[in-house]
CSV table of C-alpha atoms in Angstrom, one decimal:
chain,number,residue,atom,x,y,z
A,39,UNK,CA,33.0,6.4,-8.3
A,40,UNK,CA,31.6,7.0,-12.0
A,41,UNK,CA,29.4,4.0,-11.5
A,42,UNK,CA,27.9,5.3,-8.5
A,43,UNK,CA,27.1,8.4,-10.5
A,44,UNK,CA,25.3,6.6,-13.0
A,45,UNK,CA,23.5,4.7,-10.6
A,46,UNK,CA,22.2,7.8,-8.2
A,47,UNK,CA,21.2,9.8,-11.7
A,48,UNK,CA,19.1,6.8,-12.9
A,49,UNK,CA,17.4,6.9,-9.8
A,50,UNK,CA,17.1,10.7,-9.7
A,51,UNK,CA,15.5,9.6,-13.7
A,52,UNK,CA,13.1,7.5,-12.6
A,53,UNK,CA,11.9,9.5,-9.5
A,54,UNK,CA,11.7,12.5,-11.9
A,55,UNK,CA,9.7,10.9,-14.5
A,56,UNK,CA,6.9,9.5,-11.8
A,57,UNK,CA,6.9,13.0,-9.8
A,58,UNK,CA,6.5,15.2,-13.0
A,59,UNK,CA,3.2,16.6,-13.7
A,60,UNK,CA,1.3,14.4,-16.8
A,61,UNK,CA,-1.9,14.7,-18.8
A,62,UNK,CA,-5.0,15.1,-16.6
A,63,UNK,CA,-7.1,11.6,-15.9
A,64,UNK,CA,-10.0,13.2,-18.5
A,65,UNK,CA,-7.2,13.5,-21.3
A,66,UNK,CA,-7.1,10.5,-23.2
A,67,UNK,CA,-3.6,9.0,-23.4
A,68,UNK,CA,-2.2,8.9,-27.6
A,69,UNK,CA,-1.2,5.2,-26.7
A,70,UNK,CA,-4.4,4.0,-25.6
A,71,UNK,CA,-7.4,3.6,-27.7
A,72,UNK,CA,-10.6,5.9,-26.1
A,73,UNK,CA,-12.5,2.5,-24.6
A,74,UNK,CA,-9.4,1.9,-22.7
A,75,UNK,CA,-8.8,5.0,-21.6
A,76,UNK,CA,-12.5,5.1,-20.3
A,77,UNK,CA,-12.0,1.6,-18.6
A,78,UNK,CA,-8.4,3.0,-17.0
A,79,UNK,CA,-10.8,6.4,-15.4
A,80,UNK,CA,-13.4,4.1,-13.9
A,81,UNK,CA,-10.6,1.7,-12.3
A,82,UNK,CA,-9.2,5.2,-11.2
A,83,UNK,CA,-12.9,6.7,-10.3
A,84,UNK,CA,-13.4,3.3,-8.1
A,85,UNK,CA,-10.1,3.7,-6.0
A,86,UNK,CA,-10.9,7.1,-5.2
A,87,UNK,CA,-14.1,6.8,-4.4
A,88,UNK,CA,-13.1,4.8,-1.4
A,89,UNK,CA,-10.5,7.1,-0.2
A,90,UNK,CA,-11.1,7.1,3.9
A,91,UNK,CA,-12.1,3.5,4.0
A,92,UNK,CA,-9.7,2.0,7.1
A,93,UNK,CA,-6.7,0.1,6.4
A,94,UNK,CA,-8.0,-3.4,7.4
A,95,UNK,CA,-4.9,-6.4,6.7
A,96,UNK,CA,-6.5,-9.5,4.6
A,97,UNK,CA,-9.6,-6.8,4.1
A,98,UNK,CA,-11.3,-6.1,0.7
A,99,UNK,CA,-11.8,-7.6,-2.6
A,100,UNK,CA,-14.3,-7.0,-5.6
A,101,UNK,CA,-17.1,-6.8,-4.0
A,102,UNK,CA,-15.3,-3.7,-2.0
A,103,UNK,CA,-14.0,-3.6,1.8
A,104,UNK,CA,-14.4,-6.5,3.7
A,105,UNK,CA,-13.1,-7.4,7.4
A,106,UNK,CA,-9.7,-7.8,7.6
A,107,UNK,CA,-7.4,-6.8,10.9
A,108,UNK,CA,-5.6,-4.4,12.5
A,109,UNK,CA,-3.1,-4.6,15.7
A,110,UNK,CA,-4.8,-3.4,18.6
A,111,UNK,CA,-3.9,-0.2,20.0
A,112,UNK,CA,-0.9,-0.7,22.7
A,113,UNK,CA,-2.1,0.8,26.1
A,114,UNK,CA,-0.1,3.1,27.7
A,115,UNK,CA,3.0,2.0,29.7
A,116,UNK,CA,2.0,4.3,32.4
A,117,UNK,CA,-1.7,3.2,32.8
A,118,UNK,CA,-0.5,-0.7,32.6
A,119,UNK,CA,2.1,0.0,35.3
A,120,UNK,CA,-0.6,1.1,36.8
A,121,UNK,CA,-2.9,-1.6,36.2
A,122,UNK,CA,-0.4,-4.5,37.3
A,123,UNK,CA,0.2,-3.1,40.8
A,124,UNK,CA,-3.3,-2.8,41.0
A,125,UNK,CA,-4.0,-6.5,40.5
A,126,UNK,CA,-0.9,-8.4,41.9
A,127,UNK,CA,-1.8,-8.6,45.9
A,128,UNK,CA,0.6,-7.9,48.3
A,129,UNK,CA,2.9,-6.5,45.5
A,130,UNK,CA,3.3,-3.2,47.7
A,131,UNK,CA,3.8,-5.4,51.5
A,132,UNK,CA,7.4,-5.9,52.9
A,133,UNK,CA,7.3,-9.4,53.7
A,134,UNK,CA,5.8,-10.4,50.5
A,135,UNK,CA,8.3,-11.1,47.4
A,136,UNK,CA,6.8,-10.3,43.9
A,137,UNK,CA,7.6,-13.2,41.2
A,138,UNK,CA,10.5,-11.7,39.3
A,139,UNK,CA,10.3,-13.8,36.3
A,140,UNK,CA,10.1,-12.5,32.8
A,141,UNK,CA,7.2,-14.2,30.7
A,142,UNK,CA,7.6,-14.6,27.0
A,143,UNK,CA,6.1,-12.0,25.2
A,144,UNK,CA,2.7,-12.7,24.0
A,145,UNK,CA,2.0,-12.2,19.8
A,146,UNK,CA,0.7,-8.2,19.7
A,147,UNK,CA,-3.1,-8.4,20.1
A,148,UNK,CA,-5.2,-8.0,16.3
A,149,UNK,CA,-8.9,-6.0,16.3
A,150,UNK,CA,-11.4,-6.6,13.1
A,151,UNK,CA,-12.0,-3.6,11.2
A,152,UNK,CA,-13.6,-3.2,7.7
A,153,UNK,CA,-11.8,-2.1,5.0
A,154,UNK,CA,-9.0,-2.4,2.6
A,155,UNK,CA,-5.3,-3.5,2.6
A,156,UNK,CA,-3.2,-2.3,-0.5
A,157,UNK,CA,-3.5,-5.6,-2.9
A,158,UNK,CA,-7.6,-5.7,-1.8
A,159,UNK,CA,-7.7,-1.8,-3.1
A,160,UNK,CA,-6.5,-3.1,-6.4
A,161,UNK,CA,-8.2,-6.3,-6.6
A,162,UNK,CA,-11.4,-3.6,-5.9
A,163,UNK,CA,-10.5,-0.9,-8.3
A,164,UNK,CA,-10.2,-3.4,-11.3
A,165,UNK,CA,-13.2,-5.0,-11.3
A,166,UNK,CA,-14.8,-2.3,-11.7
A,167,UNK,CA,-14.3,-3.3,-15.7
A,168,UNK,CA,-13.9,-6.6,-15.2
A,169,UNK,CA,-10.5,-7.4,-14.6
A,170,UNK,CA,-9.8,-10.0,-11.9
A,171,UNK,CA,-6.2,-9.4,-10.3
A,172,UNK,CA,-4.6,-11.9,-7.9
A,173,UNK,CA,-5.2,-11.1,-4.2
A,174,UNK,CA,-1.6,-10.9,-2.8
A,175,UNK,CA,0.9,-7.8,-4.6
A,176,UNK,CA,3.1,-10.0,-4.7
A,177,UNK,CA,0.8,-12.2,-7.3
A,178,UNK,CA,-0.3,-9.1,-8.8
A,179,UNK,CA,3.5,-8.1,-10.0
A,180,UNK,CA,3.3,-10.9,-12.7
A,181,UNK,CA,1.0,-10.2,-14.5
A,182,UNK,CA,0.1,-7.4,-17.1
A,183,UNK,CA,2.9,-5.7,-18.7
A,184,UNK,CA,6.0,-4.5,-17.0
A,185,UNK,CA,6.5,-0.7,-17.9
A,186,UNK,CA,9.6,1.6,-16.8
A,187,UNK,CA,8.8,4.7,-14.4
A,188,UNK,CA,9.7,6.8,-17.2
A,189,UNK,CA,7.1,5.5,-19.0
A,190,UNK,CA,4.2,5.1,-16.6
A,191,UNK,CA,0.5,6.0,-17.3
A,192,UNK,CA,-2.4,6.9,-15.3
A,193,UNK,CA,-3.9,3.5,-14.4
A,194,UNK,CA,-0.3,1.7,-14.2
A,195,UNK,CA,0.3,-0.2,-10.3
A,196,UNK,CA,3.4,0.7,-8.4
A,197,UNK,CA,4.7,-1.8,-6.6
A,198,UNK,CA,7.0,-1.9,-3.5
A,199,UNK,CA,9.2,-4.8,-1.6
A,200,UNK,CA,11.5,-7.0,-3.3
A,201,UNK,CA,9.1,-8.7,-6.1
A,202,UNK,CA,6.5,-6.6,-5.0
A,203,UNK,CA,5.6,-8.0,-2.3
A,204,UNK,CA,5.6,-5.4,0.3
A,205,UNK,CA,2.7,-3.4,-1.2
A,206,UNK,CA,0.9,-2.0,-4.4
A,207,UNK,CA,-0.5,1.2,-5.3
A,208,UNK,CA,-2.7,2.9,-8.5
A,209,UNK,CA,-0.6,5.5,-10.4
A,210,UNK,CA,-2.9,8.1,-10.9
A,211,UNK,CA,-1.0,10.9,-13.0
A,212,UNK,CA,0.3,14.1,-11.9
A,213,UNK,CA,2.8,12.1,-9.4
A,214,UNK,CA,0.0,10.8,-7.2
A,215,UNK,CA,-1.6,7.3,-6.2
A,216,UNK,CA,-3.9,6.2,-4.3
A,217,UNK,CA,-2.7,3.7,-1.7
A,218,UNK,CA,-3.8,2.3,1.4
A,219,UNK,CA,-2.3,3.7,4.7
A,220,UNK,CA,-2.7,3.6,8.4
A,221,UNK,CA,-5.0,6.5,8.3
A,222,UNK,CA,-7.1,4.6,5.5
A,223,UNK,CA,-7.1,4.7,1.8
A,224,UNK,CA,-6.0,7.9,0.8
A,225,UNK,CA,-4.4,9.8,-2.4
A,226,UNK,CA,-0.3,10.4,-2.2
A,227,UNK,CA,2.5,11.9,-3.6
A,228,UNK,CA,4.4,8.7,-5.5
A,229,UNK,CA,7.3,7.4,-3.2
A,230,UNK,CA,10.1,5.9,-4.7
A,231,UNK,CA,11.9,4.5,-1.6
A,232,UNK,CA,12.3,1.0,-1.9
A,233,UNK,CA,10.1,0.8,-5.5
A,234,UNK,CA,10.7,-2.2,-7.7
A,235,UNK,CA,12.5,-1.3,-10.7
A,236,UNK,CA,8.9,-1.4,-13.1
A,237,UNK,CA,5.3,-0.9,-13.1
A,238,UNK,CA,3.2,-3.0,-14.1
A,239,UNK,CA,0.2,-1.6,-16.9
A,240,UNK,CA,-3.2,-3.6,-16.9
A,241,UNK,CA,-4.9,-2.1,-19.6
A,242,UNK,CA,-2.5,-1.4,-22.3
């Protein structure tokens, strides 16, 4: 039982220490020297200057967003009721028998958008100053410097899944990021549900 106290107030610790308030984005950080802390605004600058760009799977990269997809919108079960009895003759005609086998279900249908998914936003935000990242998050999580919550900066990418392979976003201060969603790429309060255990810091 004492155990699982120490292990709910660490995690109480470390969503604390990422939801608090910290030094505005113009402030430059003690630990950094000022050309860092000017490269670490633009990489911040350049994510949010994309914010509304649609989520787009596979999308984005240095050059900004690029096509990527989406899963289709799903009809509704209503209208493709509809739809089916509409096209099957004789459905509706008593001496006609409908085929009552189930067919496999097909992969969910993908569109093409333009845009961003979360590793693309990333890949985007740091070239800005030069700094080529790896395209996957999951890539991304090993490199750089790993940093605890407690001790995270403006700048520093917050990963999610187990190795981070789920998704990445760019810890902004003040408990924000910017991250992409399904509405697009958009600034949020930090989540710390299913978080790896560090951040990782690109520019020191």
């Amino acid at each position: 039982m004492r155990r699982l106290g120490v292990l709910v107030m660490g995690v109480l610790v470390t969503a604390l220490a990422l939801l608090a308030p910290t030094s505005g984005l113009a402030t430059a950080d003690s630990t950094r020297s000022a050309t860092n802390q000017k490269a670490v605004e633009i990489v911040i600058a350049r994510a949010m200057s994309q914010r509304g760009v649609p989520f787009a799977y596979g999308g984005g990269g240095a050059s900004g967003p690029s096509k990527g997809t989406v899963a289709a919108p799903v009809p509704d079960q209503a209208e493709s009721d509809a739809a089916a009895l509409d096209m099957t003759p004789g459905l509706n005609l008593p001496s006609v028998t409908p085929d009552v086998s189930v067919p496999a279900p097909a992969p969910a249908p993908r569109v093409e958008v333009v845009g961003f998914d979360a590793s693309g936003l990333t890949v985007y935000a740091y070239a800005g100053v030069g700094v080529k990242l790896p395209r996957s998050s999951g890539e991304q999580y090993k490199v750089g410097q790993k940093v605890l919550p407690a001790q995270a900066l403006p700048g520093d990418l917050i990963f999610y899944g187990p190795e981070g392979t789920q998704s990445v976003a760019l810890f902004i201060g003040n408990g924000q990021m910017v991250e992409t969603t399904d509405k697009g790429v958009a600034v949020s309060p930090v989540r710390t549900n299913d978080m790896t255990p560090f951040l990782v810091r690109i520019i020191a």
